[in-house]
Short mmCIF file of C-alpha atoms in Angstrom, two decimals:
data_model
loop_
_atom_site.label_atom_id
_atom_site.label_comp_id
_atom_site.label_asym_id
_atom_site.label_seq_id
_atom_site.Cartn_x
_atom_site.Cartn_y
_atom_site.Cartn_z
CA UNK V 1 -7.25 6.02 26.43
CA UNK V 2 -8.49 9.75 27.34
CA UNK V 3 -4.82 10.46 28.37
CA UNK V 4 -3.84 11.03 24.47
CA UNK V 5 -5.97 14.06 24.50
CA UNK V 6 -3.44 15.51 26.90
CA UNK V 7 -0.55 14.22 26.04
CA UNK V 8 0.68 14.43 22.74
CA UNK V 9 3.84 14.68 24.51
CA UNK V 10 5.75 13.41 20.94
CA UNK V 11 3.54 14.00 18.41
CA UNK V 12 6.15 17.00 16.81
CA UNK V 13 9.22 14.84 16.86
CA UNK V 14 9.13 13.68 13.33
CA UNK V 15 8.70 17.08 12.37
CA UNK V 16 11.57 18.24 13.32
CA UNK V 17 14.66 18.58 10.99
CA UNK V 18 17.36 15.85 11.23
CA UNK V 19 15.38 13.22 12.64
CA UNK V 20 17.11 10.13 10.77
CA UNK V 21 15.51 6.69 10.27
CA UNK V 22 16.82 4.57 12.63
CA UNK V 23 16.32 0.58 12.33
CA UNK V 24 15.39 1.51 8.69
CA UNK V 25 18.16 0.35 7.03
CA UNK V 26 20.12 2.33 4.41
CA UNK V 27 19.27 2.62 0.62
CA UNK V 28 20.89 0.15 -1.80
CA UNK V 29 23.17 1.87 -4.06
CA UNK V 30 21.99 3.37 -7.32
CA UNK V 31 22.41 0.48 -10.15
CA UNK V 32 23.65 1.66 -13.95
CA UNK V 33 21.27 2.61 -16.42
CA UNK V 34 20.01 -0.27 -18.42
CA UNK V 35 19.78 0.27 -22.17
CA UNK V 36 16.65 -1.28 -22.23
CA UNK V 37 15.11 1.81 -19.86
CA UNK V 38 13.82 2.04 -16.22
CA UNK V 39 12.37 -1.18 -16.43
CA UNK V 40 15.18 -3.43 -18.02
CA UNK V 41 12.62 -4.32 -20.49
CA UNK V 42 13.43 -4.42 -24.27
CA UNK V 43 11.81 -1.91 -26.55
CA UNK V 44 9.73 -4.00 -28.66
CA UNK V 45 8.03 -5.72 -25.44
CA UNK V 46 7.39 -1.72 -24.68
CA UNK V 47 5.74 -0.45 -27.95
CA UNK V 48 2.10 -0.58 -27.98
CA UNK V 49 -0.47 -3.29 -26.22
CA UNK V 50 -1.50 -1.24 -23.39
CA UNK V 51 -1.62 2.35 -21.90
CA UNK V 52 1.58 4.50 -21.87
CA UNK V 53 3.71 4.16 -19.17
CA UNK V 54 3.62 7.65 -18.12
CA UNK V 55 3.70 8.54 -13.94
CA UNK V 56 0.45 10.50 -13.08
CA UNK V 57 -0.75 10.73 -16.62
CA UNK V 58 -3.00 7.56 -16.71
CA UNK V 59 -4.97 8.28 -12.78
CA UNK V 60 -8.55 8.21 -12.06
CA UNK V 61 -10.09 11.20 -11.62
CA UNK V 62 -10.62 9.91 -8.19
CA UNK V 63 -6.74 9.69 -7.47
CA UNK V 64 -6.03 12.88 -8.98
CA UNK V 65 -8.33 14.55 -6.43
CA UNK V 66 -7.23 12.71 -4.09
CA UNK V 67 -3.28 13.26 -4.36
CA UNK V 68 -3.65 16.94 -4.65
CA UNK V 69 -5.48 17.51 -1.67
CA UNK V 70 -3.53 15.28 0.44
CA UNK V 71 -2.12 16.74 3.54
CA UNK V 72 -1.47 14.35 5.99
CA UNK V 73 -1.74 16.87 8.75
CA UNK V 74 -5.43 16.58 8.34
CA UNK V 75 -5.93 13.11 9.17
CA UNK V 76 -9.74 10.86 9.42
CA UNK V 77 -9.12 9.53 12.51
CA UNK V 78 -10.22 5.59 12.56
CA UNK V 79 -13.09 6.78 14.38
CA UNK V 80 -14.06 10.59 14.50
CA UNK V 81 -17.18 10.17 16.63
CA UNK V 82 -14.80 8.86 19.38
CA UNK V 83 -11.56 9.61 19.27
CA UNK V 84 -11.23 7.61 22.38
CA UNK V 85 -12.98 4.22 21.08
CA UNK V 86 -10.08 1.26 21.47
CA UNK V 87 -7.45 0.97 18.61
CA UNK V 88 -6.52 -1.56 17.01
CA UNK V 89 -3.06 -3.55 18.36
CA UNK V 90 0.39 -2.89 16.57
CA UNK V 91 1.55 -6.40 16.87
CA UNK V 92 -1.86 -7.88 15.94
CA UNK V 93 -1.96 -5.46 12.77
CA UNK V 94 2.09 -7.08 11.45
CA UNK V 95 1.27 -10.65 12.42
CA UNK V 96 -2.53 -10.83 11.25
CA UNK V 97 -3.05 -13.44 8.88
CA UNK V 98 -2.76 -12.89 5.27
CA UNK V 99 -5.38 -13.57 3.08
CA UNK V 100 -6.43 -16.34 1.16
CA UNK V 101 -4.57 -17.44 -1.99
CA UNK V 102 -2.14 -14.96 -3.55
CA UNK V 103 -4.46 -12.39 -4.44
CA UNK V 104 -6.48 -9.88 -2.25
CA UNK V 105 -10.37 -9.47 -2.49
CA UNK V 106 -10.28 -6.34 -0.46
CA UNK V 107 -8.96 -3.02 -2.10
CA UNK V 108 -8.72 -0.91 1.21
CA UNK V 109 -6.99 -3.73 2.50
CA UNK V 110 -4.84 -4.82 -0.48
CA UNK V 111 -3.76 -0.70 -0.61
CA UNK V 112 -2.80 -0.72 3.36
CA UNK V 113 -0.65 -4.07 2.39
CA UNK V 114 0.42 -2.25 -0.59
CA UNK V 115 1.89 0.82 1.47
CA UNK V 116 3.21 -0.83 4.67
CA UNK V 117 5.47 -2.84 1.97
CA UNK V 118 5.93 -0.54 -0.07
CA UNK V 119 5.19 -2.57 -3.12
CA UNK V 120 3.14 -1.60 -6.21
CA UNK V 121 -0.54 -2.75 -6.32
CA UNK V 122 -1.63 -4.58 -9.69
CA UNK V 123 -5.17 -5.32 -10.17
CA UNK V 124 -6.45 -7.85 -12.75
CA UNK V 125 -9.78 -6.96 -13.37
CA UNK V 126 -11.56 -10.20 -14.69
CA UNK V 127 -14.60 -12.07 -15.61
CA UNK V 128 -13.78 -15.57 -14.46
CA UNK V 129 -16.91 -17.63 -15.81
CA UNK V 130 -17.76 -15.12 -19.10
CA UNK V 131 -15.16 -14.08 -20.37
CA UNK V 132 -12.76 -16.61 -22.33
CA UNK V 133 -9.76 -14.23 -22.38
CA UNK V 134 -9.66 -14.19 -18.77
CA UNK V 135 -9.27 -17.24 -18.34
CA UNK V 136 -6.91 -17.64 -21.09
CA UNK V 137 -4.88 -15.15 -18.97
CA UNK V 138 -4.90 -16.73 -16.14
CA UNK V 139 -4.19 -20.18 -17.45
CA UNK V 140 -1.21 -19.06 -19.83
CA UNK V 141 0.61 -16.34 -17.34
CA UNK V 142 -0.95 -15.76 -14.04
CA UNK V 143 -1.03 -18.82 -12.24
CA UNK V 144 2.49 -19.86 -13.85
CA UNK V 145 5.21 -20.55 -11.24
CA UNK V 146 7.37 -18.09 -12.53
CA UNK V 147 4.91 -15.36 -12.70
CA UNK V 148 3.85 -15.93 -9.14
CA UNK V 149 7.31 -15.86 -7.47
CA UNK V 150 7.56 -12.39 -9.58
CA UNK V 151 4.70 -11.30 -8.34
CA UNK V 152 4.80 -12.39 -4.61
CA UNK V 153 8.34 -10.44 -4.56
CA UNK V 154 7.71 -7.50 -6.19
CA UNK V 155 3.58 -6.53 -6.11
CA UNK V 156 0.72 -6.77 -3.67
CA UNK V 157 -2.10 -8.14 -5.71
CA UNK V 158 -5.88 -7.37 -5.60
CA UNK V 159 -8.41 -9.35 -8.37
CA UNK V 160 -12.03 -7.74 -9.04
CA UNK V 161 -13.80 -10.31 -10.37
CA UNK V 162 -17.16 -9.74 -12.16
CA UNK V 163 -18.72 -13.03 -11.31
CA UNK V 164 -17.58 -12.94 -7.57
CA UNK V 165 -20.16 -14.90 -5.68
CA UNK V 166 -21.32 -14.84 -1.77
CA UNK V 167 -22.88 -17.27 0.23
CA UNK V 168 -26.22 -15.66 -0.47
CA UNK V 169 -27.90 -13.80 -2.83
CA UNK V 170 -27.55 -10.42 -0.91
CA UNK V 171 -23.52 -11.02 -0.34
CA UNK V 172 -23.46 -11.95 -4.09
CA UNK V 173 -25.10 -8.73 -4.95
CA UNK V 174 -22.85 -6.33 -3.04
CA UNK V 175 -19.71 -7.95 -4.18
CA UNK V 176 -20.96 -7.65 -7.73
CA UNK V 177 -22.22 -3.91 -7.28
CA UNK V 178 -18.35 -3.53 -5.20
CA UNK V 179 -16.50 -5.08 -8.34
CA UNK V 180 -18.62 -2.69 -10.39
CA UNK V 181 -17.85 0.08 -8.37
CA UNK V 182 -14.06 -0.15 -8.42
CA UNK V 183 -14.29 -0.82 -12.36
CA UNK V 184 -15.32 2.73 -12.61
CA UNK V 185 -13.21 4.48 -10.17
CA UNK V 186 -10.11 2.74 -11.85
CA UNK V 187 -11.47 3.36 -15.63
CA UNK V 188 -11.15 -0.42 -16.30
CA UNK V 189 -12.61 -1.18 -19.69
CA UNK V 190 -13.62 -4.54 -20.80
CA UNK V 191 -11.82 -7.78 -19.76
CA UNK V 192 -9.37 -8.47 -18.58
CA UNK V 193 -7.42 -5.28 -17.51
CA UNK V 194 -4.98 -5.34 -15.42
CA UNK V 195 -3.37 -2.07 -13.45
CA UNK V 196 -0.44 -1.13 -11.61
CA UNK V 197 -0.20 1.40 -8.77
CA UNK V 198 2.24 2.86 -7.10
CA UNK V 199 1.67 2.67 -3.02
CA UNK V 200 0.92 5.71 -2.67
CA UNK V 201 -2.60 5.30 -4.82
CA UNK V 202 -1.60 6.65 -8.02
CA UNK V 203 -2.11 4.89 -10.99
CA UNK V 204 0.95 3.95 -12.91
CA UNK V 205 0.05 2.02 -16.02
CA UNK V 206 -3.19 0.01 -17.51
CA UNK V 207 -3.05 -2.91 -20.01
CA UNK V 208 -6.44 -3.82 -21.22
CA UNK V 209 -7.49 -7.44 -23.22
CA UNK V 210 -5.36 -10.23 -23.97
CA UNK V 211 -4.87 -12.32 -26.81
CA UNK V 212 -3.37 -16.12 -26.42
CA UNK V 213 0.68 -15.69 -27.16
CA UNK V 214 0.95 -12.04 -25.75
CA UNK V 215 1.63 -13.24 -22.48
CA UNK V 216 5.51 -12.40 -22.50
CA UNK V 217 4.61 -9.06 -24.13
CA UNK V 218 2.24 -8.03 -21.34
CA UNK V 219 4.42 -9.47 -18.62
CA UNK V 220 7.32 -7.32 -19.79
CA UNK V 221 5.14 -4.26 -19.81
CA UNK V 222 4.14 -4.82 -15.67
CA UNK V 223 7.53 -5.04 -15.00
CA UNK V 224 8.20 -1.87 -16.24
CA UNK V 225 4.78 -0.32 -14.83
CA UNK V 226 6.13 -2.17 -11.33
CA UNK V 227 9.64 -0.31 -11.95
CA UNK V 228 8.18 3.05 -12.83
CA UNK V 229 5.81 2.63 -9.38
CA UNK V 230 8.75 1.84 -7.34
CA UNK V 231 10.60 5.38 -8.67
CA UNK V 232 7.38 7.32 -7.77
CA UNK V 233 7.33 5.16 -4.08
CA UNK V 234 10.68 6.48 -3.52
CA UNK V 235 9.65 10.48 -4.02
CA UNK V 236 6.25 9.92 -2.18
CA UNK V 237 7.80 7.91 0.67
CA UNK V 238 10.60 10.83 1.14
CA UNK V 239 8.14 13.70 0.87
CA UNK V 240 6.17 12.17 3.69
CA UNK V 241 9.54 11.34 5.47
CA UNK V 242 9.80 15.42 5.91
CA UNK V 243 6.35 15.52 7.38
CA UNK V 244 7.55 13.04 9.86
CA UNK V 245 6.67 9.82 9.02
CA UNK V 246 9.28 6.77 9.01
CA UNK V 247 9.16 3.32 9.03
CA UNK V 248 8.34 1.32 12.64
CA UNK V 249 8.74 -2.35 13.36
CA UNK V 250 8.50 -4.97 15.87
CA UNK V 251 10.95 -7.42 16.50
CA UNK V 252 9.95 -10.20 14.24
CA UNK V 253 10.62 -7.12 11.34
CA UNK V 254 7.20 -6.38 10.00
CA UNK V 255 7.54 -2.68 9.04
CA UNK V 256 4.75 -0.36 9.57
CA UNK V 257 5.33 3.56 7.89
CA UNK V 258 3.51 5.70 9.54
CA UNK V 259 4.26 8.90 12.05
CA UNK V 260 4.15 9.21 16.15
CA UNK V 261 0.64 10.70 17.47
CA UNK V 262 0.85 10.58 21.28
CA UNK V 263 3.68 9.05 23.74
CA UNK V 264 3.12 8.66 27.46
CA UNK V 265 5.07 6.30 29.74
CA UNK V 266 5.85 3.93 27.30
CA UNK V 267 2.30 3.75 25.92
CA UNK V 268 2.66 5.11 21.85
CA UNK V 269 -0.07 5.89 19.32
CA UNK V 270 1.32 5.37 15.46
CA UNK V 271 -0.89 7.49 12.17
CA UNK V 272 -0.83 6.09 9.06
CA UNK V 273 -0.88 7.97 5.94
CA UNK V 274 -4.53 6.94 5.30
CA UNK V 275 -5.20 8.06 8.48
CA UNK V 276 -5.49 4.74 10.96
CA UNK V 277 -4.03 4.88 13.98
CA UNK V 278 -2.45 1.85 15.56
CA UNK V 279 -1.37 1.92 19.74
CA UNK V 280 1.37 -0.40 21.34
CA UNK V 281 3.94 0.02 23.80
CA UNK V 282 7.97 0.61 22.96
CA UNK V 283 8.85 -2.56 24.28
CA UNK V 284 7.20 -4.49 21.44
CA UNK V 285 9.03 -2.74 18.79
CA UNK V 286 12.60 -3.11 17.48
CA UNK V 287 15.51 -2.17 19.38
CA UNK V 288 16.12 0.08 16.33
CA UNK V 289 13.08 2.01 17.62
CA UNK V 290 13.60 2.11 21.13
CA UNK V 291 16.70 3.82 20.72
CA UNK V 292 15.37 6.28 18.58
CA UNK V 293 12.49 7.27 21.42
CA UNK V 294 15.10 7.52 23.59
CA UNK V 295 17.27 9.95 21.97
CA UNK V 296 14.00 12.13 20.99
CA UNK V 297 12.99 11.95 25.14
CA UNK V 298 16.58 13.41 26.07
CA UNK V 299 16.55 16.14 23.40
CA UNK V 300 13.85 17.04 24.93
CA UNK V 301 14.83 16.11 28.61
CA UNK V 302 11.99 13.83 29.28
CA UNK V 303 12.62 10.80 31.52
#
């Protein structure tokens, strides 16, 4: 692996001007207005019952800080004490197992799910044995079919639950201080609360309790929080785009976004936004891909 240290011999493609996407299919064309705004969702479903839908205005401090000093030129590399230590597989990354059930217990992983698809995150913050609202919630909208084939199309989905338990006392105490944790980064009050983010981290929308009845109310107010997130995706994904990042897959189509480190002889080292790096070899992407290395090495007039 030492031979990345020498040759980054790709690492400024991306960054150069007119470097299209290629294998990354073209955008679908804009759709009309709806009279019910960017969300499709009626006006009286809109009005009240949670936080305002307003991009940027409802982030954590945390995210705030976090957007506005992100430069993804200054990358934490997946391990900074050696920058040499072996990386993680491309192809065992897009065909690793998904997790258990429909919902993620994981936020670092539920966010890297979240921006390799490029769909929104929505956490449901919830008590599962104390509080009767939760359950409620989940009885009367979450668990419906309906909901759930929503959901699995359109939003990665993480759950914080309050009364998570381990297979020992220790385990149960760290997932209860983690749950605890995350309720305060994301400002989640009471229960249940659920929150939608756009891919990029920033939070788009909160709706806090629940009362039996409400459940087509709040569901029309995460489809517009998932619409707004998918606007702000768009802008985040295309200001990265200029920075040289683009969207990499193998052939079985599992799409990875992230930007070319090191090339040598085949061998390729991928960055992610978040700063993990991924190696494989250009055979085991898309053809897509292959010809778009290929172009970059004659530019260049590398064989």
């Amino acid at each position: 692996m030492r031979w990345f240290r020498a040759y980054p011999v790709l690492s400024f493609l991306l960054l150069l001007p007119g470097c299209g996407i290629i294998g990354g299919g073209e955008d679908k064309p804009e759709t009309a207005a709806s009279p019910f705004g960017p969300g499709g969702v009626p006006q009286h479903l809109r009005a009240g019952g949670g936080s305002a839908i307003k991009p940027g205005g409802n982030t954590s401090p945390e995210v705030v800080k976090a957007i506005q000093n992100y430069n993804p030129d200054e990358l934490v590399w997946t391990d900074p004490d050696d920058p040499d230590a072996e990386l993680p597989e491309l192809d065992g990354l897009l065909t690793a197992p998904k997790q258990k059930g429909p919902w993620w217990d994981s936020e670092t992983e539920a966010l890297r799910e979240s921006k390799r698809t490029g769909k929104p995150l929505l956490i449901w913050f919830t008590d599962s044995v104390r509080s009767t609202a939760c359950k409620s919630l989940s009885a009367n909208l979450l668990t419906r079919s309906d909901f759930e084939a929503w959901a699995s199309e359109n939003t990665v989905r993480l759950v914080v639950d309050q009364s998570v338990k381990g297979k020992n006392i220790d385990d149960t105490t760290s997932k209860v201080l983690y749950s605890r944790d995350l309720k305060k980064k994301y400002n989640a009050s009471g229960y249940p609360s659920l929150h939608v983010l756009a891919p990029s981290g920033e939070v788009i929308g909160r709706y806090k309790s629940y009362r039996s009845g409400q459940e087509d109310f709040l569901w029309g107010q995460l489809k517009q929080g998932v619409s707004l997130a998918q606007q702000r995706q768009k802008s985040w994904k295309a200001s990265l785009e200029k920075k040289g990042y683009r969207d990499w897959s193998n052939e079985s189509g599992r799409v990875i976004f992230a930007k070319l480190a090191a090339y040598k002889e085949g061998q390729i080292i991928l960055v992610e936004p978040d700063g993990l790096r991924v190696r494989t070899h250009e055979k085991n992407l898309s053809a897509g891909d292959r010809v778009w290395i290929q172009q970059q090495k004659e530019k260049r007039g590398i064989r």
